[in-house]
Amino acid sequence: MTRSVAPADVSRPAAESSVRPPTGGSGAGARVGALAAAVACLVLGVAVLAGTAVLGLPLLAPAAALALLAVPLLLVRPVAVLVLATVAEFANLSTVAAGNGLPGGETAALVFSALAALLAWRRGQIRPGWSPLVVVFLLYLLAQTVSALANQTIDPSLTPAAESETNLTAVLETAKALLWPLVAGLLLLIPGRVPEAMARAIALTLALLAAVTMVQEFALGNATSLAGLSNVPLVADVGGATARHAGPQGDANFWGRVLVLGLPFALSLAQMARRTGARLGWLTAAATICGGIVMTGSRGALLAAFLVGLVWALLAGGRWAKAVLFAPVAAALALFVPGVGSRLATLSLLGTSDGLEVVDPSLEGRLAAQRVAFEVLVDHPVLGVGPGNFLAVTEGYLSRLGLDTLPLAPHNQYLEAAAEGGLLGLTAWLLVLGGGFLVALRARLLARAGGPAVAREAPLPLSNAVLAALAGWAVASVFLHLATFRSFLLVVALGAALDIRARRRVAELRLQPHPEQGADAGPLTASSTRAGARRGRWLRYTAAALAGLLVLGAAALWNAAGPQQRTWSASSSMQLVSVDEGRSDSPAYDLDTLSRTGLVRTLAGIVASPRFADEGLARVAAYPVDVEGVTVEVTGSVQSALVVVTATGPNPDVARFVAEETRAAASTFLNDISPLYGVRNVAGAPVVEEHPPSYDRRWALVPLGVAALLAGVALVSAVRARRREPGRVLR
């Protein structure tokens, strides 16, 4: 039998209030503080005026003075800071400002928001809460760090120009981005309708910018970018009815995914509106966002927007859920909208090119990039190639696979996470996405079970909007790699804040079973120590999860460790040629060998047989020369019709000798098996490269020891909790 819940007592003593009353000083102290703040602002304003007068930029003076005067006013209004930060992020104002020669201000905005949250906490406006997403974010950052440390150097054959700092730079950027949901989550815990204010900021900002793109297309003729707020990267594309608009972003696809995030918030605000005019206004905003999605020409965003509508309607329930029955009719009608059906129809061009048909180069490039991502995952399954290194290694893989396209990002967030972070990185990313879903879902369940008393603190329509937005992001990310990460994290922070507010309200009201359940049902909150027990349980789960990830990281570090001594690799090549034209100046073009990719791969596979490596090593050892520790690897380049033999060992001369002898043994065999094709040794000495020694694999024992410590703490805590609570009441 299902058990409904109702509030036991909506009113509660002032001592149990979740927010402490603001603690201020005496009236005289407040006046002195206000006077000091006014004098400080005046001094700073005069300094700015003097500085700008000296620099000869008079327009900068009033703007700077206004900003300085606004700082103290905003710091004491944390909700306004949250709204402004949300608008700035979804409008991409930092990039827009940088494009106009102004400071981007992203770091300054983060620091300013953190100061506002700190002051609000000191004034008693915020009572911080716990969310499991904090642990998820730490796990994600830890996975990124482990992958970065294990990939400090990249294979020179894949990217000669790679920089070792790329990995750690990407990790630092990720750490900085993860601070945003923590700060925003704190500000969202301020009592009142703060989550609704943030939702309004998201929906209004995106609706206005979507309307600007329509004005840009139909009124201004795409003649200007409006200071970077309405970019038009492509004036035409295959299947498109208009130019492709990117809004304040540099890529139309990324802008489409951001618009998908805002669509369910406009719908939920329309559902929450009490007046007909407000409801129509928010529905107009939702329709405008849909129009903006069409203007992007992003096929992934179009598909994701349709899914968002379905998910939101099902979650909203009532007549909205019944409207899902008409979804096939709506989808069919949408296909007749210019730029929707024609754009989606281009997906049928995948794999149909025979050299005569018109194909979409964007699709071909994406398929090539995703194929490269698969190959990278196969070659580096545990830790990938390191954060931010996918493009660095793409060119080498394109050459290996014989793909004639420009290096592109993988255009698939899941493949990107797997290629750059391995299975560890992919798991960490799925934890972030799944964690966002789970906290929003729990907020929704608590709001439904707790009734209006809980729904006032964590409105049910906003939880529905977060779930639908994350579903849209998850689908759109099948076609796009990671970008606009902070916008995604702000939506996740909103879901986490709704979860904390709902749980806190449930605990304050001490919800109990409905009276019809009878007196024997027992309260849902069994004792006053339940919150502490729940917190301890979460801490144990966190410790266990960290221990498991550390064990995986230790295993990855142990396996990724290379030789502890300095090694050298020597590469010698042979080129595929036709037997009759073996003396040609351009042997790769004889008998069209460059287009015979299968032939090059076949010959490379033959040379990769251990038979030739063993024969080369045996020839060198017969001199006699010590070949201990020498390994041989064979690769084929279909673009240049080359088969490359690479020997690696602790002595450069021995490695060179082994490479030459292995190539000689293989070329003799290959020239005897076909009357049409053979190989010719590339002139010149083998190319020798030095490889520094790898890190000591014993470093893997450090995270292993920390994991053991965390596991022990979790085990001891669990045993003690069992002893303190011998009889546990199931809820």
XYZ file of C-alpha atoms in Angstrom:
731
model
C 0.000 0.000 0.000
C 1.344 3.443 -0.889
C 1.856 5.849 1.972
C 1.126 9.516 1.424
C 2.632 12.086 3.694
C 1.296 15.285 5.188
C 2.920 17.929 7.344
C 2.622 17.293 11.044
C 2.952 20.931 12.023
C 3.630 23.653 9.526
C 4.464 26.169 12.195
C 7.660 25.757 14.136
C 9.412 27.678 16.889
C 11.738 30.463 15.940
C 14.640 28.502 17.384
C 14.132 25.797 14.729
C 14.142 28.242 11.830
C 16.525 27.306 9.080
C 17.854 30.841 8.818
C 19.409 32.841 11.637
C 18.188 36.422 11.985
C 20.656 38.949 10.648
C 23.070 39.923 13.342
C 24.023 43.554 13.100
C 25.715 45.945 15.443
C 24.308 49.012 17.118
C 22.790 51.889 15.188
C 25.919 53.998 15.638
C 28.135 51.178 14.355
C 25.946 50.760 11.298
C 26.118 54.489 10.564
C 29.913 54.459 10.884
C 30.143 51.473 8.515
C 27.899 53.147 5.974
C 29.931 56.368 6.160
C 33.188 54.446 5.728
C 31.808 52.623 2.695
C 30.654 55.911 1.155
C 34.040 57.542 1.691
C 35.840 54.516 0.237
C 33.641 54.570 -2.870
C 34.251 58.315 -3.253
C 38.012 57.912 -3.014
C 38.012 55.069 -5.511
C 35.809 57.047 -7.880
C 38.163 60.037 -7.783
C 41.127 57.722 -8.409
C 39.411 56.197 -11.412
C 38.548 59.612 -12.813
C 42.132 60.783 -12.432
C 43.518 57.619 -14.002
C 41.219 57.700 -17.000
C 41.911 61.402 -17.538
C 45.618 60.650 -17.698
C 45.054 57.753 -20.092
C 42.903 59.896 -22.342
C 39.843 57.585 -22.268
C 37.004 59.773 -20.971
C 34.264 57.205 -21.648
C 35.954 54.753 -19.317
C 35.630 57.049 -16.300
C 31.848 57.029 -15.782
C 31.627 53.304 -16.526
C 34.359 52.464 -14.035
C 32.908 54.789 -11.407
C 29.459 53.283 -11.870
C 30.890 49.784 -11.499
C 32.734 50.745 -8.320
C 29.626 52.286 -6.805
C 27.559 49.254 -7.760
C 29.900 46.764 -6.101
C 28.879 47.371 -2.453
C 25.215 47.581 -3.444
C 25.340 44.220 -5.180
C 27.352 42.485 -2.478
C 24.500 42.984 -0.011
C 21.991 41.692 -2.576
C 23.217 38.166 -3.283
C 20.121 37.214 -5.280
C 20.848 40.031 -7.720
C 24.437 38.773 -7.997
C 23.166 35.278 -8.821
C 20.789 36.604 -11.469
C 23.481 38.764 -13.072
C 25.971 35.876 -13.069
C 23.369 33.625 -14.696
C 22.602 36.187 -17.377
C 26.308 36.755 -18.023
C 26.959 33.028 -18.413
C 24.047 32.141 -20.663
C 24.649 35.252 -22.776
C 28.375 34.395 -22.916
C 29.183 37.992 -21.993
C 32.779 37.211 -21.040
C 33.590 36.130 -24.601
C 31.520 38.968 -26.067
C 33.422 41.490 -23.956
C 36.774 39.995 -24.934
C 35.789 40.209 -28.596
C 35.152 43.927 -28.174
C 38.504 44.610 -26.551
C 37.207 44.645 -22.978
C 38.239 42.411 -20.060
C 36.298 39.157 -20.088
C 35.733 39.266 -16.349
C 34.922 35.589 -15.871
C 37.304 35.165 -12.941
C 36.211 38.482 -11.455
C 32.559 37.385 -11.681
C 33.370 34.117 -9.893
C 35.233 35.936 -7.105
C 32.448 38.513 -6.823
C 29.786 35.812 -6.570
C 31.831 33.968 -3.945
C 32.157 37.177 -1.903
C 28.407 37.728 -2.124
C 27.794 34.172 -0.906
C 30.290 34.631 1.945
C 28.674 37.873 3.077
C 25.219 36.304 2.856
C 26.423 33.442 5.037
C 27.936 35.849 7.565
C 24.667 37.811 7.663
C 22.721 34.628 8.382
C 20.959 34.480 5.024
C 22.501 31.147 3.988
C 22.681 27.876 5.843
C 25.001 25.676 3.750
C 23.772 22.182 2.930
C 25.311 18.960 1.748
C 24.878 17.470 -1.703
C 26.333 14.229 -3.106
C 27.295 16.223 -6.188
C 30.224 17.626 -4.218
C 31.691 14.134 -4.110
C 30.849 13.566 -7.771
C 32.667 16.749 -8.756
C 35.718 15.713 -6.723
C 35.726 12.292 -8.373
C 35.484 13.888 -11.815
C 38.362 16.248 -11.044
C 40.413 13.392 -9.608
C 39.880 11.303 -12.749
C 40.974 14.252 -14.898
C 44.077 14.763 -12.757
C 45.104 11.091 -12.855
C 44.721 11.038 -16.643
C 46.715 14.256 -16.985
C 49.574 13.029 -14.811
C 49.759 9.741 -16.706
C 49.913 11.533 -20.075
C 52.483 14.241 -19.531
C 54.181 13.275 -22.795
C 52.430 12.341 -26.018
C 53.715 9.942 -28.639
C 55.790 12.121 -31.034
C 54.619 10.030 -33.980
C 51.101 11.261 -33.312
C 51.821 14.901 -32.606
C 55.318 16.321 -32.961
C 54.190 19.726 -31.681
C 52.444 18.582 -28.515
C 53.045 20.533 -25.327
C 53.315 18.769 -21.998
C 51.444 21.580 -20.219
C 48.192 20.977 -22.131
C 46.941 18.322 -19.724
C 47.369 20.259 -16.496
C 46.026 23.444 -18.076
C 42.825 21.597 -18.978
C 42.582 20.226 -15.422
C 42.929 23.715 -13.954
C 40.199 25.011 -16.253
C 37.949 22.149 -15.152
C 38.633 22.882 -11.480
C 37.776 26.540 -12.047
C 34.536 25.631 -13.825
C 33.518 23.288 -10.981
C 33.661 26.192 -8.534
C 30.681 27.809 -10.259
C 28.044 25.244 -9.196
C 29.340 25.356 -5.619
C 29.011 29.142 -5.417
C 25.699 29.220 -7.279
C 24.380 26.382 -5.129
C 25.088 28.384 -1.972
C 23.313 31.458 -3.331
C 20.335 29.304 -4.314
C 19.887 28.312 -0.652
C 18.845 31.848 0.312
C 15.225 31.692 1.547
C 12.568 32.837 -0.852
C 11.900 32.317 -4.530
C 15.558 32.320 -5.514
C 15.397 29.182 -7.723
C 12.512 30.743 -9.621
C 14.546 33.935 -10.076
C 17.392 31.948 -11.594
C 14.992 30.079 -13.883
C 13.540 33.414 -15.029
C 17.034 34.712 -15.765
C 17.833 31.645 -17.888
C 14.613 31.663 -19.877
C 14.436 35.436 -20.427
C 18.076 35.738 -21.464
C 17.848 32.957 -24.017
C 14.450 34.124 -25.331
C 15.743 37.668 -25.872
C 18.886 36.475 -27.625
C 16.832 34.093 -29.780
C 14.602 37.033 -30.735
C 17.714 39.032 -31.635
C 18.794 36.307 -34.064
C 15.430 36.546 -35.794
C 15.777 40.319 -36.095
C 19.293 39.753 -37.406
C 18.059 37.388 -40.122
C 14.795 38.976 -41.245
C 15.284 42.689 -40.488
C 19.013 43.389 -40.621
C 19.923 40.866 -43.300
C 22.817 39.455 -41.230
C 24.748 42.651 -41.890
C 26.186 42.944 -38.382
C 27.024 40.771 -35.401
C 25.517 43.291 -32.950
C 28.777 43.563 -31.010
C 29.100 39.776 -30.877
C 25.644 39.050 -29.459
C 24.348 37.625 -32.745
C 27.071 35.868 -34.690
C 26.471 34.294 -38.090
C 29.304 31.802 -38.717
C 27.666 30.284 -41.846
C 25.493 32.128 -44.343
C 24.282 28.826 -45.792
C 24.516 25.099 -45.151
C 23.236 21.895 -46.673
C 19.468 21.645 -46.087
C 19.254 24.995 -44.308
C 16.571 27.569 -45.073
C 18.426 30.508 -43.496
C 21.902 31.383 -42.346
C 23.108 29.482 -39.314
C 23.008 31.706 -36.243
C 25.263 31.184 -33.235
C 23.966 33.936 -30.940
C 26.757 35.041 -28.584
C 28.629 31.755 -29.162
C 31.163 31.094 -31.879
C 29.518 27.853 -33.024
C 25.853 27.473 -33.988
C 25.710 23.908 -32.633
C 26.843 24.950 -29.166
C 24.340 27.800 -29.149
C 21.603 25.340 -30.071
C 22.499 23.124 -27.127
C 22.397 26.115 -24.745
C 18.944 27.056 -26.088
C 17.813 23.484 -25.430
C 18.783 23.972 -21.772
C 16.518 27.013 -21.488
C 13.444 25.635 -23.254
C 12.000 23.576 -20.337
C 12.452 26.498 -17.917
C 10.231 28.708 -20.068
C 7.630 25.932 -20.165
C 7.771 25.404 -16.394
C 7.466 29.118 -15.712
C 4.382 29.154 -17.924
C 2.968 26.292 -15.845
C 3.735 28.158 -12.602
C 2.217 31.439 -13.784
C -1.075 32.295 -12.084
C -2.248 34.961 -14.515
C -3.165 34.340 -18.113
C -0.996 37.178 -19.386
C 2.092 35.854 -17.639
C 1.371 32.353 -18.882
C 1.083 33.568 -22.465
C 4.279 35.556 -22.052
C 6.286 32.529 -20.964
C 4.766 30.379 -23.713
C 5.839 33.080 -26.174
C 9.337 32.918 -24.702
C 9.354 29.130 -25.185
C 8.210 29.538 -28.796
C 10.925 32.143 -29.367
C 13.567 29.775 -28.008
C 12.269 27.082 -30.368
C 12.609 29.549 -33.224
C 16.166 30.273 -32.143
C 16.933 26.548 -32.193
C 15.638 26.327 -35.765
C 17.827 29.318 -36.723
C 20.935 27.496 -35.491
C 20.461 24.750 -38.084
C 21.807 22.266 -35.537
C 20.380 18.821 -36.204
C 21.331 17.585 -32.765
C 19.631 20.567 -31.117
C 16.460 19.991 -33.148
C 16.267 16.363 -32.056
C 17.103 17.269 -28.454
C 14.438 20.003 -28.376
C 11.777 17.510 -29.455
C 12.890 15.117 -26.701
C 12.884 17.941 -24.147
C 9.278 18.725 -25.027
C 8.246 15.096 -24.575
C 10.106 14.626 -21.280
C 8.820 17.885 -19.840
C 5.203 17.131 -20.790
C 5.371 13.672 -19.214
C 6.852 15.083 -16.014
C 4.363 17.962 -15.865
C 1.451 15.534 -15.955
C -2.186 16.412 -16.410
C -3.217 17.840 -19.755
C 0.426 18.293 -20.693
C 1.025 14.547 -20.409
C -2.109 13.840 -22.431
C -0.767 16.125 -25.163
C 2.085 13.636 -25.710
C -0.422 11.519 -27.626
C -0.313 14.170 -30.337
C 3.501 14.148 -30.488
C 3.652 12.194 -33.785
C 1.316 14.729 -35.409
C 3.355 17.628 -34.037
C 6.583 16.033 -35.260
C 5.138 15.518 -38.728
C 3.987 19.137 -38.908
C 7.363 20.366 -37.651
C 9.081 18.636 -40.566
C 7.296 21.060 -42.898
C 8.827 24.065 -41.143
C 11.594 25.501 -43.379
C 14.969 24.545 -41.988
C 13.659 21.647 -39.890
C 12.670 18.797 -42.185
C 15.155 19.768 -44.903
C 17.972 19.999 -42.369
C 17.186 16.669 -40.720
C 16.900 15.044 -44.150
C 20.630 15.632 -44.683
C 21.302 12.845 -42.189
C 20.412 10.454 -45.020
C 23.593 11.549 -46.833
C 25.770 9.641 -44.373
C 27.954 7.127 -46.172
C 26.371 7.707 -49.608
C 29.263 9.488 -51.292
C 30.635 7.807 -54.403
C 32.497 10.850 -55.609
C 29.528 12.166 -57.662
C 26.838 12.962 -55.077
C 26.737 16.126 -52.990
C 27.484 15.234 -49.382
C 27.617 17.181 -46.163
C 31.304 17.718 -45.319
C 30.332 18.391 -41.716
C 28.913 14.885 -41.352
C 31.912 13.309 -43.052
C 34.293 15.187 -40.767
C 32.367 14.189 -37.672
C 32.333 10.536 -38.630
C 36.080 10.657 -39.197
C 36.624 12.361 -35.826
C 34.471 9.792 -34.032
C 36.322 6.968 -35.729
C 39.555 8.490 -34.477
C 38.051 8.672 -30.986
C 37.274 4.949 -31.096
C 40.834 4.166 -32.187
C 42.240 6.344 -29.404
C 40.088 4.510 -26.862
C 41.271 1.141 -28.177
C 44.911 2.237 -27.924
C 44.508 3.936 -24.517
C 41.583 2.206 -22.800
C 42.283 3.067 -19.164
C 43.402 6.712 -18.979
C 43.074 7.968 -22.545
C 45.511 10.490 -24.006
C 44.919 13.148 -21.369
C 42.500 16.078 -21.011
C 42.672 18.484 -23.932
C 44.899 16.225 -26.036
C 42.384 14.785 -28.499
C 43.040 17.348 -31.220
C 46.766 17.024 -30.586
C 46.757 13.334 -31.553
C 44.026 13.470 -34.199
C 46.328 14.279 -37.106
C 48.470 11.234 -36.463
C 45.434 8.946 -36.302
C 43.941 10.447 -39.464
C 47.189 9.593 -41.220
C 47.127 6.051 -39.882
C 43.521 5.481 -40.915
C 43.877 7.138 -44.315
C 41.091 9.650 -43.630
C 41.338 12.744 -45.800
C 39.664 15.287 -43.479
C 40.777 18.157 -41.304
C 41.383 17.402 -37.610
C 38.140 17.955 -35.718
C 36.968 17.556 -32.153
C 35.044 14.279 -31.704
C 31.580 15.954 -31.745
C 30.444 13.439 -29.158
C 30.868 14.219 -25.484
C 30.937 10.572 -24.454
C 33.565 9.613 -27.023
C 35.601 12.675 -26.081
C 35.520 11.713 -22.400
C 36.536 8.153 -23.285
C 39.321 9.197 -25.685
C 40.865 11.799 -23.391
C 40.239 10.087 -20.046
C 39.808 6.433 -20.957
C 37.152 4.333 -19.311
C 37.979 6.088 -16.043
C 37.198 9.490 -17.550
C 34.026 8.240 -19.216
C 32.808 6.794 -15.918
C 33.539 10.067 -14.148
C 31.596 12.060 -16.743
C 28.625 9.698 -16.515
C 28.703 10.178 -12.743
C 28.435 13.946 -13.201
C 25.536 13.644 -15.632
C 23.824 10.895 -13.629
C 24.345 12.753 -10.361
C 22.595 15.798 -11.794
C 19.660 13.612 -12.791
C 19.454 11.895 -9.399
C 19.428 15.012 -7.211
C 16.790 16.668 -9.408
C 14.718 13.495 -9.366
C 14.898 13.290 -5.573
C 13.821 16.929 -5.306
C 10.853 16.125 -7.524
C 9.839 13.079 -5.475
C 10.072 14.993 -2.188
C 8.055 17.899 -3.575
C 5.327 15.525 -4.771
C 5.229 13.601 -1.481
C 5.491 16.628 0.814
C 2.711 18.648 -0.725
C 2.538 22.443 -0.941
C 4.678 22.976 2.160
C 7.688 21.390 0.449
C 6.781 22.532 -3.059
C 6.999 26.171 -1.940
C 10.670 25.673 -1.094
C 11.459 23.431 -4.077
C 8.842 24.023 -6.785
C 7.949 20.841 -8.608
C 7.886 22.484 -12.083
C 11.487 23.617 -11.645
C 12.607 20.071 -10.834
C 10.803 18.955 -13.989
C 12.613 21.657 -15.955
C 16.022 20.581 -14.654
C 15.344 16.934 -15.524
C 14.137 17.822 -19.024
C 17.084 20.184 -19.582
C 19.606 17.520 -18.575
C 17.873 15.004 -20.840
C 18.182 17.467 -23.720
C 21.848 18.080 -22.939
C 22.514 14.327 -22.810
C 20.969 13.819 -26.265
C 22.553 16.885 -27.863
C 25.948 15.774 -26.508
C 25.758 12.675 -28.706
C 26.441 15.090 -31.571
C 28.679 17.620 -29.779
C 31.771 17.582 -27.615
C 32.092 19.414 -24.303
C 31.639 23.196 -24.474
C 29.628 25.791 -22.532
C 30.426 23.607 -19.524
C 29.523 26.321 -17.001
C 25.993 26.675 -18.391
C 25.464 22.957 -17.866
C 26.905 23.151 -14.353
C 24.589 26.023 -13.376
C 21.571 23.900 -14.323
C 23.015 21.022 -12.281
C 23.529 23.428 -9.356
C 19.877 24.458 -9.569
C 18.813 20.804 -9.307
C 21.138 20.242 -6.344
C 19.803 23.328 -4.559
C 16.207 22.178 -5.077
C 17.180 18.828 -3.590
C 18.763 20.443 -0.507
C 15.826 22.805 0.004
C 13.322 19.943 -0.295
C 15.207 17.686 2.113
C 15.636 20.513 4.570
C 11.956 21.381 4.490
C 10.957 17.742 4.952
C 13.216 17.531 8.017
C 11.844 20.789 9.454
C 8.215 19.738 9.068
C 8.885 16.204 10.369
C 6.561 14.678 7.796
C 4.528 11.710 9.038
C 2.130 9.185 7.471
C -1.342 10.332 6.584
C -3.822 9.840 9.507
C -5.718 7.193 7.538
C -2.662 4.949 7.805
C -3.314 4.493 11.510
C -1.237 5.044 14.611
C 0.845 1.916 14.198
C 2.483 3.099 10.999
C 5.061 5.145 12.867
C 6.662 8.413 11.832
C 8.882 8.720 8.837
C 11.502 10.447 10.986
C 12.217 7.883 13.669
C 14.510 9.908 15.942
C 16.237 13.230 16.340
C 19.559 11.661 15.401
C 18.373 10.577 11.973
C 19.937 13.564 10.192
C 23.283 12.801 11.793
C 22.990 9.129 10.860
C 22.154 10.049 7.285
C 25.132 12.395 7.157
C 27.404 9.674 8.492
C 26.064 7.244 5.921
C 26.800 9.686 3.113
C 30.307 10.211 4.448
C 30.891 6.458 4.463
C 29.591 6.154 0.918
C 31.836 9.039 -0.114
C 34.875 7.445 1.486
C 34.111 4.119 -0.183
C 33.646 5.771 -3.588
C 36.892 7.712 -3.248
C 38.684 4.546 -2.196
C 37.398 2.685 -5.242
C 38.437 5.467 -7.606
C 41.855 5.679 -5.986
C 42.323 1.944 -6.467
C 41.486 2.340 -10.158
C 43.858 5.272 -10.396
C 46.620 3.310 -8.695
C 46.143 0.409 -11.102
C 46.201 2.799 -14.050
C 49.378 4.496 -12.841
C 51.024 1.114 -12.296
C 50.139 -0.121 -15.781
C 50.947 3.166 -17.531
C 54.476 3.338 -16.154
C 57.074 2.873 -18.858
C 60.734 1.808 -18.701
C 62.680 3.170 -15.759
C 65.723 3.804 -17.924
C 66.330 6.082 -20.875
C 65.495 4.459 -24.221
C 65.939 5.248 -27.898
C 63.741 4.345 -30.844
C 65.025 4.008 -34.397
C 62.621 4.040 -37.368
C 63.403 2.816 -40.878
C 60.850 2.876 -43.691
C 60.048 1.103 -46.923
C 57.640 2.303 -49.573
C 55.080 0.355 -51.524
C 55.911 0.431 -55.261
C 54.940 -1.372 -58.417
C 57.455 -3.988 -59.505
C 57.737 -2.662 -63.074
C 58.163 0.978 -62.071
C 60.282 0.547 -58.993
C 62.815 3.103 -60.249
C 60.243 5.879 -60.703
C 60.723 9.245 -59.020
C 57.178 9.014 -57.641
C 56.703 5.330 -56.777
C 53.687 5.948 -54.551
C 51.657 6.928 -57.599
C 52.621 3.919 -59.696
C 49.592 1.676 -60.272
C 47.627 3.999 -57.980
C 49.163 2.633 -54.778
C 48.094 5.662 -52.757
C 44.422 4.770 -53.121
C 44.965 1.104 -52.274
C 44.691 1.509 -48.524
C 43.892 -2.145 -48.007
C 47.103 -3.125 -49.764
C 49.210 -0.896 -47.514
C 47.538 -2.252 -44.404
C 48.012 -5.812 -45.610
C 51.727 -5.345 -46.173
C 52.104 -3.580 -42.819
C 50.269 -6.475 -41.160
C 52.630 -8.957 -42.795
C 55.689 -7.030 -41.637
C 54.228 -6.840 -38.119
C 54.486 -10.613 -37.859
C 56.845 -11.651 -35.025
C 58.734 -13.696 -37.603
C 60.582 -10.671 -39.027
C 61.256 -9.084 -35.641
C 62.725 -12.364 -34.417
C 64.804 -12.692 -37.595
C 66.131 -9.141 -37.249
C 67.018 -9.658 -33.607
C 68.711 -12.960 -34.433
C 70.817 -11.341 -37.194
C 72.008 -8.620 -34.804
C 72.659 -11.051 -31.966
C 74.831 -13.173 -34.271
C 77.562 -10.471 -34.504
C 77.374 -10.772 -31.377
C 75.471 -7.743 -30.015
C 73.336 -7.682 -26.881
C 69.682 -7.210 -27.921
C 68.215 -7.551 -24.436
C 65.244 -5.199 -23.941
C 64.834 -4.319 -27.641
C 61.270 -4.332 -29.002
C 60.008 -3.916 -32.574
C 56.797 -2.186 -33.742
C 55.435 -1.819 -37.284
C 53.025 0.842 -38.552
C 51.636 1.702 -41.973
C 50.818 5.124 -43.440
C 48.199 4.847 -46.159
C 48.652 8.471 -47.227
C 52.296 8.034 -48.173
C 52.240 4.265 -48.820
C 54.962 3.765 -46.218
C 55.585 0.828 -43.889
C 57.628 1.953 -40.884
C 59.684 -0.419 -38.704
C 60.530 1.019 -35.270
C 62.942 -0.650 -32.852
C 63.166 0.598 -29.261
C 65.887 -0.260 -26.781
C 68.364 1.058 -24.195
C 71.132 1.589 -26.817
C 70.578 3.845 -29.867
C 73.084 1.998 -32.052
C 71.532 -1.383 -31.293
C 68.033 -0.022 -31.940
C 69.193 1.345 -35.301
C 70.834 -1.955 -36.193
C 67.714 -3.979 -35.292
C 65.430 -1.659 -37.299
C 67.588 -2.016 -40.412
C 67.909 -5.790 -40.168
C 64.164 -6.266 -39.523
C 63.366 -4.098 -42.525
C 65.811 -6.063 -44.671
C 64.250 -9.387 -43.674
C 60.723 -8.108 -44.349
C 61.514 -6.422 -47.675
C 63.113 -9.588 -49.017
C 59.981 -11.548 -48.230
C 57.536 -8.918 -49.552
C 59.356 -8.561 -52.885
C 58.935 -12.281 -53.521
C 55.189 -12.678 -52.909
C 53.632 -10.515 -55.660
C 54.468 -10.014 -59.371
C 52.880 -6.527 -59.334
C 53.795 -4.862 -56.067
C 56.817 -4.786 -53.838
C 58.645 -2.450 -51.462
C 61.654 -0.213 -51.783
C 63.785 0.844 -48.805
C 63.692 4.558 -48.109
C 67.204 5.984 -48.445
C 68.971 7.407 -45.419
C 69.856 6.308 -41.926
C 67.077 5.369 -39.498
C 65.515 8.255 -37.585
C 66.530 7.987 -33.920
C 64.516 9.576 -31.097
C 65.381 9.688 -27.416
C 62.770 8.864 -24.746
C 63.330 9.987 -21.143
C 62.699 7.451 -18.378
C 59.139 7.105 -17.121
C 58.007 7.859 -13.597
C 58.590 5.240 -10.942
C 55.583 2.957 -10.836
C 55.933 2.757 -7.078
C 54.159 6.115 -6.991
C 51.003 4.067 -7.566
C 51.351 2.844 -3.983
C 50.507 6.345 -2.698
C 46.882 6.441 -3.914
C 46.616 2.759 -3.009
C 47.605 3.539 0.574
C 45.161 6.444 0.757
C 42.448 4.143 -0.602
C 43.211 1.582 2.077
C 43.023 4.293 4.748
C 39.667 5.562 3.459
C 38.298 2.034 3.238
C 39.369 1.364 6.813
C 37.755 4.573 8.049
C 34.523 3.713 6.232
C 34.530 0.178 7.654
C 35.167 1.322 11.232
C 32.490 4.006 10.917
C 29.970 1.460 9.605
C 30.707 -0.965 12.456
C 30.334 1.773 15.071
C 27.085 2.958 13.501
C 25.709 -0.593 13.675
C 26.596 -0.837 17.355
C 24.968 2.497 18.169
C 21.764 1.555 16.327
C 21.050 -2.135 17.055
C 17.410 -1.779 16.018
C 16.872 0.029 12.748
C 13.417 1.186 11.640
C 12.779 0.695 7.972
C 11.066 3.556 6.253
